[in-house]
Coordinates of C-alpha atoms and ligand atoms in Angstrom, one line a residue:
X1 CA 0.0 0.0 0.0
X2 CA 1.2 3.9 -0.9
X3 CA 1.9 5.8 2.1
X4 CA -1.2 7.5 3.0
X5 CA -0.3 11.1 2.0
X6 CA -0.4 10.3 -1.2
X7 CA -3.1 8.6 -1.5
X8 CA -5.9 10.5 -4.0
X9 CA -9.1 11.7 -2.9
X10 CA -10.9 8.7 -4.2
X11 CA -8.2 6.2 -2.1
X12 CA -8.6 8.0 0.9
X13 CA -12.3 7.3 1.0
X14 CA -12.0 3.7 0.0
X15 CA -9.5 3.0 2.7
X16 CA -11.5 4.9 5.5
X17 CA -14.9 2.9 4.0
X18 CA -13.0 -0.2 3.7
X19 CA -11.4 0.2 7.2
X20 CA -8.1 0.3 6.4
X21 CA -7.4 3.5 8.2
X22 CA -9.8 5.7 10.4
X23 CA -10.5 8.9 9.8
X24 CA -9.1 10.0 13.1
X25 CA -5.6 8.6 11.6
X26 CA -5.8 9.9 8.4
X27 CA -6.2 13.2 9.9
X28 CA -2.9 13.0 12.6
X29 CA -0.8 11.7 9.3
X30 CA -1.9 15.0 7.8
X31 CA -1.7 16.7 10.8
X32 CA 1.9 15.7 11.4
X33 CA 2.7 16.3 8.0
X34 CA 1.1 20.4 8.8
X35 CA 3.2 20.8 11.7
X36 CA 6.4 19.4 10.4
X37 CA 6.0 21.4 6.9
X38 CA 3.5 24.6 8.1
X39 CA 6.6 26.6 9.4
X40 CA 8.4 26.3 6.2
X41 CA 5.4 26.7 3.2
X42 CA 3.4 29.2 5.8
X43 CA 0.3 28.4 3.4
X44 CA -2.6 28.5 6.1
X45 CA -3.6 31.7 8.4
X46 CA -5.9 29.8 10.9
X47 CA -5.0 26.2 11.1
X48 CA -8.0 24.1 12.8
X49 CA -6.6 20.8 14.7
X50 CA -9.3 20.5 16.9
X51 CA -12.3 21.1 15.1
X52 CA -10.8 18.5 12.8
X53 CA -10.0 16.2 15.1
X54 CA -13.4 16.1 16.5
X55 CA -15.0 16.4 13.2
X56 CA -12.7 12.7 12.3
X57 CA -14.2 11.5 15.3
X58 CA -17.3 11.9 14.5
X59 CA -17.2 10.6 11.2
X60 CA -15.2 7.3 12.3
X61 CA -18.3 7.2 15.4
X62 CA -20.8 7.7 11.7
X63 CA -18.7 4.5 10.0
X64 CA -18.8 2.1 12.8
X65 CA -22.5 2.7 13.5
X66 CA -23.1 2.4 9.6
X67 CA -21.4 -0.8 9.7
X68 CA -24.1 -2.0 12.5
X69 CA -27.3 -1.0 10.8
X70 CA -26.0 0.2 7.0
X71 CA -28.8 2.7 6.4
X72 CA -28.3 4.7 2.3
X73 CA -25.1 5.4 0.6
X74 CA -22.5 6.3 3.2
X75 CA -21.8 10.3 3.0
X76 CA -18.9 10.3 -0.2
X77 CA -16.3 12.4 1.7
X78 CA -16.2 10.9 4.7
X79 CA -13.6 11.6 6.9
X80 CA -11.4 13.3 4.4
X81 CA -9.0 16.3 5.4
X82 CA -9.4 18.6 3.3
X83 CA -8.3 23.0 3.6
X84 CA -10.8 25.9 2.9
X85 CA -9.4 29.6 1.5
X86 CA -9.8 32.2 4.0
X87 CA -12.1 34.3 2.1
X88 CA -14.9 31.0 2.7
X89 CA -16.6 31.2 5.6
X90 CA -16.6 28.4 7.9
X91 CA -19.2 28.7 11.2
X92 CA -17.3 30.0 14.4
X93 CA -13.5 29.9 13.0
X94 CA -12.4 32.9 11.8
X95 CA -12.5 34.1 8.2
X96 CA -9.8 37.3 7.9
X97 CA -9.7 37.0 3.8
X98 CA -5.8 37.5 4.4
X99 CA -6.8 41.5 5.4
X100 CA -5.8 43.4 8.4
X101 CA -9.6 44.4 8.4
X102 CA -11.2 41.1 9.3
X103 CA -8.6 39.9 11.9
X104 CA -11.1 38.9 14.5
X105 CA -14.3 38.8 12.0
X106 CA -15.9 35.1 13.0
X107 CA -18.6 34.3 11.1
X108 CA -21.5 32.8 12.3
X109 CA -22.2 30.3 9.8
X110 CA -20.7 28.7 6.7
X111 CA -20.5 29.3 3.0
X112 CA -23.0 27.0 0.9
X113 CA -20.3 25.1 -0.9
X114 CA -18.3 24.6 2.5
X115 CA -21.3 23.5 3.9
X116 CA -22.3 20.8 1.8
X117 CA -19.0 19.3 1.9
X118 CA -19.2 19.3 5.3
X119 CA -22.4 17.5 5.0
X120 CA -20.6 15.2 3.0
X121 CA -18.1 14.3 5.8
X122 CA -15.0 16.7 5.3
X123 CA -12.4 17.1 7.9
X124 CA -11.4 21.1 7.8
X125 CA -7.6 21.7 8.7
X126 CA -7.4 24.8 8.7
X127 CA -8.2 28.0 6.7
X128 CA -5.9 28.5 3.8
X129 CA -3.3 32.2 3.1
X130 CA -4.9 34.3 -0.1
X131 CA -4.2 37.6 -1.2
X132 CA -6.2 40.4 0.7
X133 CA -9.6 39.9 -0.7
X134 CA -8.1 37.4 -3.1
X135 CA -6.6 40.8 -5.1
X136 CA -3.3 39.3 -6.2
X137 CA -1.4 36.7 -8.7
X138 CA 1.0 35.6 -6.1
X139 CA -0.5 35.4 -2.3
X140 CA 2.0 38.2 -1.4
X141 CA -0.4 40.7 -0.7
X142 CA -1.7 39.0 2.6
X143 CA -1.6 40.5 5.7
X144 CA -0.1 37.3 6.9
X145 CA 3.0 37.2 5.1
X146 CA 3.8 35.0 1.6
X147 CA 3.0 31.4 0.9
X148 CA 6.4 29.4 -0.1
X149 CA 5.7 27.4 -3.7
X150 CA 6.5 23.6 -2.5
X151 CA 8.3 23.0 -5.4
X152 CA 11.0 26.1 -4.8
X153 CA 11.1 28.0 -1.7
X154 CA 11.8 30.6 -3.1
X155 CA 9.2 31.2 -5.3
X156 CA 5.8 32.0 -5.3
X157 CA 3.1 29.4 -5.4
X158 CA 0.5 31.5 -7.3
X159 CA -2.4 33.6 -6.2
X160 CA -4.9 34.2 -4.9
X161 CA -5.3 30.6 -3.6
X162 CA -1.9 30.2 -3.4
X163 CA -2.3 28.6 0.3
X164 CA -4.8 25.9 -1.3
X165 CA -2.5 25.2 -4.0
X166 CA 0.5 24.6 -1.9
X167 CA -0.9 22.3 0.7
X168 CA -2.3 20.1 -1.9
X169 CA 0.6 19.8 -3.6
X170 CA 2.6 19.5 -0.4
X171 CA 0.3 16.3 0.4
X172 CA -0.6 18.1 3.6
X173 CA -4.1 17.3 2.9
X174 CA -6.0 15.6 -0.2
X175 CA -8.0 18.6 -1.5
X176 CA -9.0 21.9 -0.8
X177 CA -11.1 25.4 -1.7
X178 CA -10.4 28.1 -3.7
X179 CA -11.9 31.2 -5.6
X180 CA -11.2 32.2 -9.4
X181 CA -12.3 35.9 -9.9
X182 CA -9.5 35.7 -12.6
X183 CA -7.8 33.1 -12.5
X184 CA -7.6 32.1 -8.9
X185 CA -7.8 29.0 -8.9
X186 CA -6.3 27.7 -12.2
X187 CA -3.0 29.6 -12.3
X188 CA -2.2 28.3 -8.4
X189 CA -2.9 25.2 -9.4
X190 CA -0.3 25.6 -12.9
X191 CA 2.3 27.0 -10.9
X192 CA 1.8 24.0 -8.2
X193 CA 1.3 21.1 -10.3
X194 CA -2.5 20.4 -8.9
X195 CA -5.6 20.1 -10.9
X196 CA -7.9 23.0 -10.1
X197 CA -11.4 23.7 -11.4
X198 CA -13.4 27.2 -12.0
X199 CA -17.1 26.0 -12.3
X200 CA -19.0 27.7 -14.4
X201 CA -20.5 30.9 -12.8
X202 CA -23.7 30.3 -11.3
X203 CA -22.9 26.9 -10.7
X204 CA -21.9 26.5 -7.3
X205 CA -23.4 29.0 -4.8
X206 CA -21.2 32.2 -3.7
X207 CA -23.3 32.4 -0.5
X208 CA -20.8 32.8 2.3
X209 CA -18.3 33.7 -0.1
X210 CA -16.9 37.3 1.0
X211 CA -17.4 39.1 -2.1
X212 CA -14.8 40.7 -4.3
X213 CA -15.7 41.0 -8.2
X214 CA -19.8 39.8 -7.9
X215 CA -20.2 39.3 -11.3
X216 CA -16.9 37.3 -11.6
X217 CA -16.1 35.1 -8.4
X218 CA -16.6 31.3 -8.5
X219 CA -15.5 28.6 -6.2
X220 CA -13.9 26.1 -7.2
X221 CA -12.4 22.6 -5.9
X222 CA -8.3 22.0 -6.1
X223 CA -7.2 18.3 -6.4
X224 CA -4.3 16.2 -7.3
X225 CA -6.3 14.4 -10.5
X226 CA -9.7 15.3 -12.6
X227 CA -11.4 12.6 -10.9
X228 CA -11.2 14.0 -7.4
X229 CA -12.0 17.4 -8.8
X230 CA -14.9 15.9 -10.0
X231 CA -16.1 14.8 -7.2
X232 CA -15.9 17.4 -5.2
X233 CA -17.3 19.7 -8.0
X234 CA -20.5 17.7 -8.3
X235 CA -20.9 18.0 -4.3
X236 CA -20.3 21.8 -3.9
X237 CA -22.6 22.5 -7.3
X238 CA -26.4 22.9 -7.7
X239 CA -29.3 25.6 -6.9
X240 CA -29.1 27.4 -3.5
X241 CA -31.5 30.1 -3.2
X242 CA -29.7 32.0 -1.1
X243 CA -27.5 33.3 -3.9
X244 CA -29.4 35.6 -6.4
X245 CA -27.1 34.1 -9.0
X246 CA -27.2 30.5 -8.6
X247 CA -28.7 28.3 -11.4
X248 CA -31.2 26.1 -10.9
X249 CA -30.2 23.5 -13.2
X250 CA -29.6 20.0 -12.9
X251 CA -25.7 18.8 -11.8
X252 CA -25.0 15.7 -14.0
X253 CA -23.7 12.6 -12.6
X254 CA -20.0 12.4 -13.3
X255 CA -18.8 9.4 -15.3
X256 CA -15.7 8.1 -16.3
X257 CA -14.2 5.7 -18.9
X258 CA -11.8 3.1 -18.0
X259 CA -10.0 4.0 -21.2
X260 CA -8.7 7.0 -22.6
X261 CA -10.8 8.2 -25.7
X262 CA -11.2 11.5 -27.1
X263 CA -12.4 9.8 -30.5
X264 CA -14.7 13.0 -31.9
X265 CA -13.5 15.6 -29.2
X266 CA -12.9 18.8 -30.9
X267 CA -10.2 21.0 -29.5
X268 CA -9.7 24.5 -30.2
X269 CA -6.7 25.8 -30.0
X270 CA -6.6 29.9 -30.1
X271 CA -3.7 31.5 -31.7
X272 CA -4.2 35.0 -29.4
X273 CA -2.9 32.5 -26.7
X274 CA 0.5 32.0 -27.5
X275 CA 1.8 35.3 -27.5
X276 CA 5.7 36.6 -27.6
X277 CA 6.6 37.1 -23.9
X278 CA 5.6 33.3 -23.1
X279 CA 7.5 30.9 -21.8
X280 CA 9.0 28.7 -24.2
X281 CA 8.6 25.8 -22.3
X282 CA 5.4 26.7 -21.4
X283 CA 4.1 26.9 -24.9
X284 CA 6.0 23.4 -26.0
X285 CA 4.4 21.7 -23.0
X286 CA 1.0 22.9 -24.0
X287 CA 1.6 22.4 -27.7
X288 CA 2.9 18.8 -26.8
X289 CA 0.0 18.0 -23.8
X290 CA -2.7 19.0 -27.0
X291 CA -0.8 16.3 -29.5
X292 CA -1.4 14.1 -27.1
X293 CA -5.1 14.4 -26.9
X294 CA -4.8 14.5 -30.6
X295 CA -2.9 10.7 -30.3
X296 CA -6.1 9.8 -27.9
X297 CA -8.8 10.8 -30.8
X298 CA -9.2 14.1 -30.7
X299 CA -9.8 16.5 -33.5
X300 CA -7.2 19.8 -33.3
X301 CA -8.4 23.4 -34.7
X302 CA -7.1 26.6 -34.7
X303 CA -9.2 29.1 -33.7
X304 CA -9.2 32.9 -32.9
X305 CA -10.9 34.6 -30.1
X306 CA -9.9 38.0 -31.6
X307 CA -11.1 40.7 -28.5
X308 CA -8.6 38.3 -25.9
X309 CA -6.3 41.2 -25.7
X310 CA -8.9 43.4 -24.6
X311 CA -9.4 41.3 -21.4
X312 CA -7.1 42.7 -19.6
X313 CA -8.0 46.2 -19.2
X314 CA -11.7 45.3 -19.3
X315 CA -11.0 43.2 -16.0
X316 CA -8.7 45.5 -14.5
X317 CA -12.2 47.9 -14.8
X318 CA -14.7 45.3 -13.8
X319 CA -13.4 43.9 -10.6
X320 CA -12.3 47.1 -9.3
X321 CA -15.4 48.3 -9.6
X322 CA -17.3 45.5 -8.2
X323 CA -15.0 45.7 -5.3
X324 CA -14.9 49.2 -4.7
X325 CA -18.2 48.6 -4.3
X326 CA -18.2 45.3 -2.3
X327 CA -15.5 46.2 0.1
X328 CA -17.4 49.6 1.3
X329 CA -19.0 47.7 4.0
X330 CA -15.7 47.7 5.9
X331 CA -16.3 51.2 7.2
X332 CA -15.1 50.1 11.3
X333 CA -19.0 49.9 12.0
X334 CA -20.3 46.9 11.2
X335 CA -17.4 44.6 10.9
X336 CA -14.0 44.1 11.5
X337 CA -11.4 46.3 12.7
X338 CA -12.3 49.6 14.4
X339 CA -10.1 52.7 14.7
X340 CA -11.8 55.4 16.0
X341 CA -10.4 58.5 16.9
X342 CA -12.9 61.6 16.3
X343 CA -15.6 61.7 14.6
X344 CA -17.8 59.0 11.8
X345 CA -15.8 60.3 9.1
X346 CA -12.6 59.5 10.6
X347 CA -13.8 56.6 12.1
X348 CA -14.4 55.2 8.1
X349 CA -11.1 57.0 7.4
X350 CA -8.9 56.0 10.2
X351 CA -10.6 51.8 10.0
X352 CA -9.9 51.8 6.4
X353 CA -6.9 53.2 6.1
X354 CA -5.4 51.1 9.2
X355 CA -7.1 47.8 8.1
X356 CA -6.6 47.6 4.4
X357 CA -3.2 46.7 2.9
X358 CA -1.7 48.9 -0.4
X359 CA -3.2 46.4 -3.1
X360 CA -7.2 46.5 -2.2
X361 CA -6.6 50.7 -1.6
X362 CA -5.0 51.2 -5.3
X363 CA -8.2 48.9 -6.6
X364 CA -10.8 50.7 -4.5
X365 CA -9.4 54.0 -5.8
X366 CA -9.5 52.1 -9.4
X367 CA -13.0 51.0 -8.6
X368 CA -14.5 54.4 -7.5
X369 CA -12.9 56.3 -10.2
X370 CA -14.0 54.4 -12.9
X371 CA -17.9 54.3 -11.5
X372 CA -17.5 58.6 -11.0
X373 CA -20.0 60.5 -12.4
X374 CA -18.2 61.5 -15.7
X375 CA -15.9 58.7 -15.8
X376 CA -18.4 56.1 -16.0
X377 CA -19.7 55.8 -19.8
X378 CA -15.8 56.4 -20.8
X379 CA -14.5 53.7 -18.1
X380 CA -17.1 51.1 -16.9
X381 CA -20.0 51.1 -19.6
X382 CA -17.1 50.4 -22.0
X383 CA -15.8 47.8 -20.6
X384 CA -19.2 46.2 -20.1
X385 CA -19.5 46.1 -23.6
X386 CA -16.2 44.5 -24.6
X387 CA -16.8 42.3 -21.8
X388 CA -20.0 41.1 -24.7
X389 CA -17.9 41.0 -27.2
X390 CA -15.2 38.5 -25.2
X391 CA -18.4 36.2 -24.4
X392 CA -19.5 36.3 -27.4
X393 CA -15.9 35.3 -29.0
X394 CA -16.6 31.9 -27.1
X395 CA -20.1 32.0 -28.0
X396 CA -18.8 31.6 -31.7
X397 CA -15.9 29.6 -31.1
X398 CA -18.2 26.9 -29.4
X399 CA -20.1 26.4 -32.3
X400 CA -16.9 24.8 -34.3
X401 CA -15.1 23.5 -31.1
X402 CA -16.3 21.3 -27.5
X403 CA -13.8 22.6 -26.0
X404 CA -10.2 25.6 -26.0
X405 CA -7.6 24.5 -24.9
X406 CA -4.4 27.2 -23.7
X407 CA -2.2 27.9 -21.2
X408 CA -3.1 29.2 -17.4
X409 CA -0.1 31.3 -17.4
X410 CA 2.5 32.7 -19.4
X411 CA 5.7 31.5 -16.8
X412 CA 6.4 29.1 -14.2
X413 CA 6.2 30.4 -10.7
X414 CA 8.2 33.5 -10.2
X415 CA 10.8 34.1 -7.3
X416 CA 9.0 35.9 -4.4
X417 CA 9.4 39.6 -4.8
X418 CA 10.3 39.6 -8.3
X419 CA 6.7 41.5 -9.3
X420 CA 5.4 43.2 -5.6
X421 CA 7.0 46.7 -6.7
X422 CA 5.0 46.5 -10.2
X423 CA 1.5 45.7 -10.4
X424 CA 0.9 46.0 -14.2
X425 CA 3.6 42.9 -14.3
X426 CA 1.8 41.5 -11.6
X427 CA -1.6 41.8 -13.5
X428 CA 0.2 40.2 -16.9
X429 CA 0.4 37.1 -15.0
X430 CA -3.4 36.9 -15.3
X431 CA -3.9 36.8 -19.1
X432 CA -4.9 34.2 -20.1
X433 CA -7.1 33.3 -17.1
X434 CA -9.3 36.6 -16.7
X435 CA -11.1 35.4 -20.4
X436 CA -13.2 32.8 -18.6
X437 CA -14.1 35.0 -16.1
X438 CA -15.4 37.7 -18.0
X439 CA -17.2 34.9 -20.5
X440 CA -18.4 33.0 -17.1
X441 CA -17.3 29.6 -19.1
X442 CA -15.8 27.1 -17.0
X443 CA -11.8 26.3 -17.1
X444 CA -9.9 23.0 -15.7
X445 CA -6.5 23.8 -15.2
X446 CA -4.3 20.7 -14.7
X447 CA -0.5 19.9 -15.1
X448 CA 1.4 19.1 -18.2
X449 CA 4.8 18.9 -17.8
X450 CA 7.9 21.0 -16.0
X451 CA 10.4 23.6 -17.0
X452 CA 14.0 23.3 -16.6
X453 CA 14.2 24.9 -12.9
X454 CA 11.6 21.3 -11.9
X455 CA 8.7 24.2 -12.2
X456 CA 5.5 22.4 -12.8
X457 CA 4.0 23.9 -16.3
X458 CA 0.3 24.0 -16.2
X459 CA -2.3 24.1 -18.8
X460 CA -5.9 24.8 -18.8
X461 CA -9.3 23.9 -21.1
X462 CA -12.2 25.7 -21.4
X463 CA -16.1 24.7 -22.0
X464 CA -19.3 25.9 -22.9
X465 CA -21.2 27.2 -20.3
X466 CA -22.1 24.6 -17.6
X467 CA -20.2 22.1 -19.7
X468 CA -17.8 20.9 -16.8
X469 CA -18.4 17.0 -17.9
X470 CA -16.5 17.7 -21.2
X471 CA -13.6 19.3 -19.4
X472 CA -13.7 16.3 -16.9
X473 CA -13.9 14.0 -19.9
X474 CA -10.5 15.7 -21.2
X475 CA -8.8 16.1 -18.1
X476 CA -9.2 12.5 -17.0
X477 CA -7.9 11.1 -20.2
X478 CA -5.1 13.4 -20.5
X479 CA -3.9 12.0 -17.3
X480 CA -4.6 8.7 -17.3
X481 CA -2.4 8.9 -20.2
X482 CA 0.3 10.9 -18.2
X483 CA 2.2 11.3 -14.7
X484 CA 2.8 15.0 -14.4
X485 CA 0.1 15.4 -11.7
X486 CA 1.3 12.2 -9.6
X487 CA 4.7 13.6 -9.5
X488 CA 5.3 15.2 -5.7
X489 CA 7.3 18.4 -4.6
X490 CA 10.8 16.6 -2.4
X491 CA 10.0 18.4 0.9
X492 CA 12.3 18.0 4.0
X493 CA 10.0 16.8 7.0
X494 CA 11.8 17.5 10.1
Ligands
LIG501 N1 -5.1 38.1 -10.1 C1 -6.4 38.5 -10.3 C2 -6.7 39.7 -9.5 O1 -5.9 40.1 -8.8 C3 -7.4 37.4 -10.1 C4 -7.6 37.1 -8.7 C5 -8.7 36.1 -8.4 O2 -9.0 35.3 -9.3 N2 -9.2 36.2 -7.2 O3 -7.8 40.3 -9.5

């Protein structure tokens, strides 16, 4: 038998199901692992022993009493250690969203998605570092000090989930949460070498999510393969009426083939995606992982999505503006961090200025400038209506194609530092990501091969709208026909 950390998501189920290991073990492996590793990767903010000791407890107390009188399907995580990003509320332990602001904020209750994999028998580590409000490429701009990429120390492992990313691929736990608002969750993933899904928006419920771009944030499950993404997808997905936003559609059963067989899948592959500047081992990964699929069946096009380089100033607009607006509720009143000295007005002045860190200011400014009375038609409206035109690019290029297929991001993981003085090269790094955002398509971002510093190299496929079982589909052959996302970071555990 494989040591237990590296067991997948579907293995750690069967063995706790099967009785091979308890839940309550499982959990000290990975919580040994955390505290052996935690000092060096610093990728949570609030880590969570006890809850999740109990809550293994309780699920190995659920298993044996199942045994006795087997009553329904067992619940399909049960027992599993899994992290949650910090901007996802989880009842009673705090939620700071990697801000000064919310140091002490404790929610009351827990985010939809969170919820219903607690229902389904997670185990909750801890909560996992992010940029401040999830504003960042890299996880530097938390409060809380960087995440280390497991693969390099030195380098960054991505952002804004960065924390997620790292402890999956650090084996300190089997899966975890994130958020893509533009690329959250897929270029962590690429620059960490773990599978990492943005559902479709509308898909799974942003209820309990703290809000950054409305109109833009998903959550989204990161893994080590497709199939465990899957799964956890087609758990945290479905109607919730408490968001506005959420469809009410039907979440397909996942299925997979035993064999790999993309026979009739047609992959487009968009020229305005492999731009000078990239990597060059980026694009020769991607080029190569897209062969492959051609090798399994699948039919290759190249296509155009012509308004792409309009994406990123339309975002850079957008979610500014959405957050300007979203983040005004941190005035020292209602929640969070209070610094009063005077009167209301410097009470909002002196609370925001003290709790907020330099990135979330420059966007609020951003955000309020372009929604100003005068700026708004020449700013916002504008970029509303290329945002159209970028859906509508997909729109079009669905009709000839199932699926794109691209790169998450145009380098490997940077060294820490190397873009904090410069946001506009800090913003580049979100490129290719901030498409599916603005189109509200779903992406799957998985690895496909490393550059020559042992970097993972990620790429990432995008669907129609509420299509995730043809990226699924992809993903899962693509890997059973590869190793990239079983290889494992070499990580000193004192
Ligand atoms: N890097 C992008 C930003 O800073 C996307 C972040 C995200 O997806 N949350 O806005």
């Amino acid at each position: 038998m494989r040591e237990p950390v590296e067991f997948t998501v579907l293995e750690a189920v069967q063995a706790i199901q099967k009785g091979q290991i308890s839940s309550r073990e499982l959990t000290q492996v990975c919580l040994q692992r955390i505290t052996a590793l935690e000092p060096t990767l610093r990728a949570y903010i609030t880590l969570t022993p006890d809850l999740a000791m109990a809550q293994a407890d309780a699920a190995d107390k659920f298993l044996a009493e199942w045994r006795q009188y087997p009553q329904g399907a067992l619940p399909p995580l049960l027992g599993l250690p899994i992290a949650v990003k910090d901007v996802l509320c989880l009842a009673n332990v705090r939620c700071t969203c990697g801000s000064r602001i919310l140091e002490n904020f404790i929610p009351p209750y827990s985010a939809t998605a969170v919820e219903r994999l607690l229902s389904a028998g997670v185990v909750v580590t801890g909560k996992t570092n992010t940029d401040e409000f999830a504003m960042g490429s890299s996880t530097e701009n938390s409060a809380y000090g960087a995440t280390h990429n497991p693969w390099d120390l030195q380098r960054v492992p991505g952002g804004s989930s960065g924390g997620s990313a790292a402890v999956v691929a650090a084996r300190l736990v089997f899966a975890a949460m994130g958020t893509d608002t533009g690329g959250s969750v897929r270029q962590p993933a690429s620059f960490c070498g773990v599978t990492g899904l943005k559902p479709t928006y509308g898909r799974v419920s942003r209820y309990g999510l703290v809000a950054y771009g409305s109109s833009l944030d998903c959550i989204g499950p990161m893994a080590r393969t497709t199939e465990d993404v899957a799964l956890l997808y087609s758990i945290m997905a479905g109607y919730d009426r408490r968001d506005a936003t959420s469809m009410d559609l039907p979440v397909p059963p996942i299925q997979f083939s035993d064999k790999p067989n993309l026979k009739g899948v047609r992959v487009g592959v968009p020229k305005e995606y492999f731009i000078s500047g990239i990597q060059p081992e980026v694009e020769k990964a991607v080029r190569q992982a897209v062969a492959l699929m051609q090798t399994l069946g699948a039919e290759i096009h190249e296509i155009s999505l012509p308004h792409t380089h309009y994406a990123l100033p339309v975002y850079y607009l957008i979610a500014p503006a959405e957050a300007s607006a979203n983040l005004a509720r941190y005035d020292g009143v209602r929640y969070g961090l209070r610094e009063s000295d005077g009167d209301t007005l410097e009470l909002f002045r002196n609370s925001r200025g003290a709790g907020f860190g330099p990135e979330v200011k420059r966007r609020i400014m951003l955000g309020t400038y372009a929604l100003s009375a005068g700026y708004y038609d020449a700013y916002y409206a504008q970029a509303q209506k290329v945002r159209t035109l970028i859906k509508r690019d997909f729109e079009t290029a669905f009709e000839s194609v199932d699926i794109i297929a691209a790169p998450v991001a145009p380098t490997t993981a940077f060294p820490i530092g190397r873009h904090s003085g410069d946001p506009l090269a800090m913003y580049l790094e979100d490129i290719f990501t901030l498409t599916a955002n603005l189109a509200g398509v779903p992406g799957l971002a998985f690895p496909v091969g490393f550059d020559e510093h042992l970097l993972p190299i990620g790429m990432q496929i995008m669907g129609p709208h509420f299509r995730e079982d043809l990226l699924f589909k992809v993903g899962h052959a693509y890997q059973q026909a590869t190793d990239w996302h079983q290889k494992m970071p070499l990580l000193e555990v004192s």
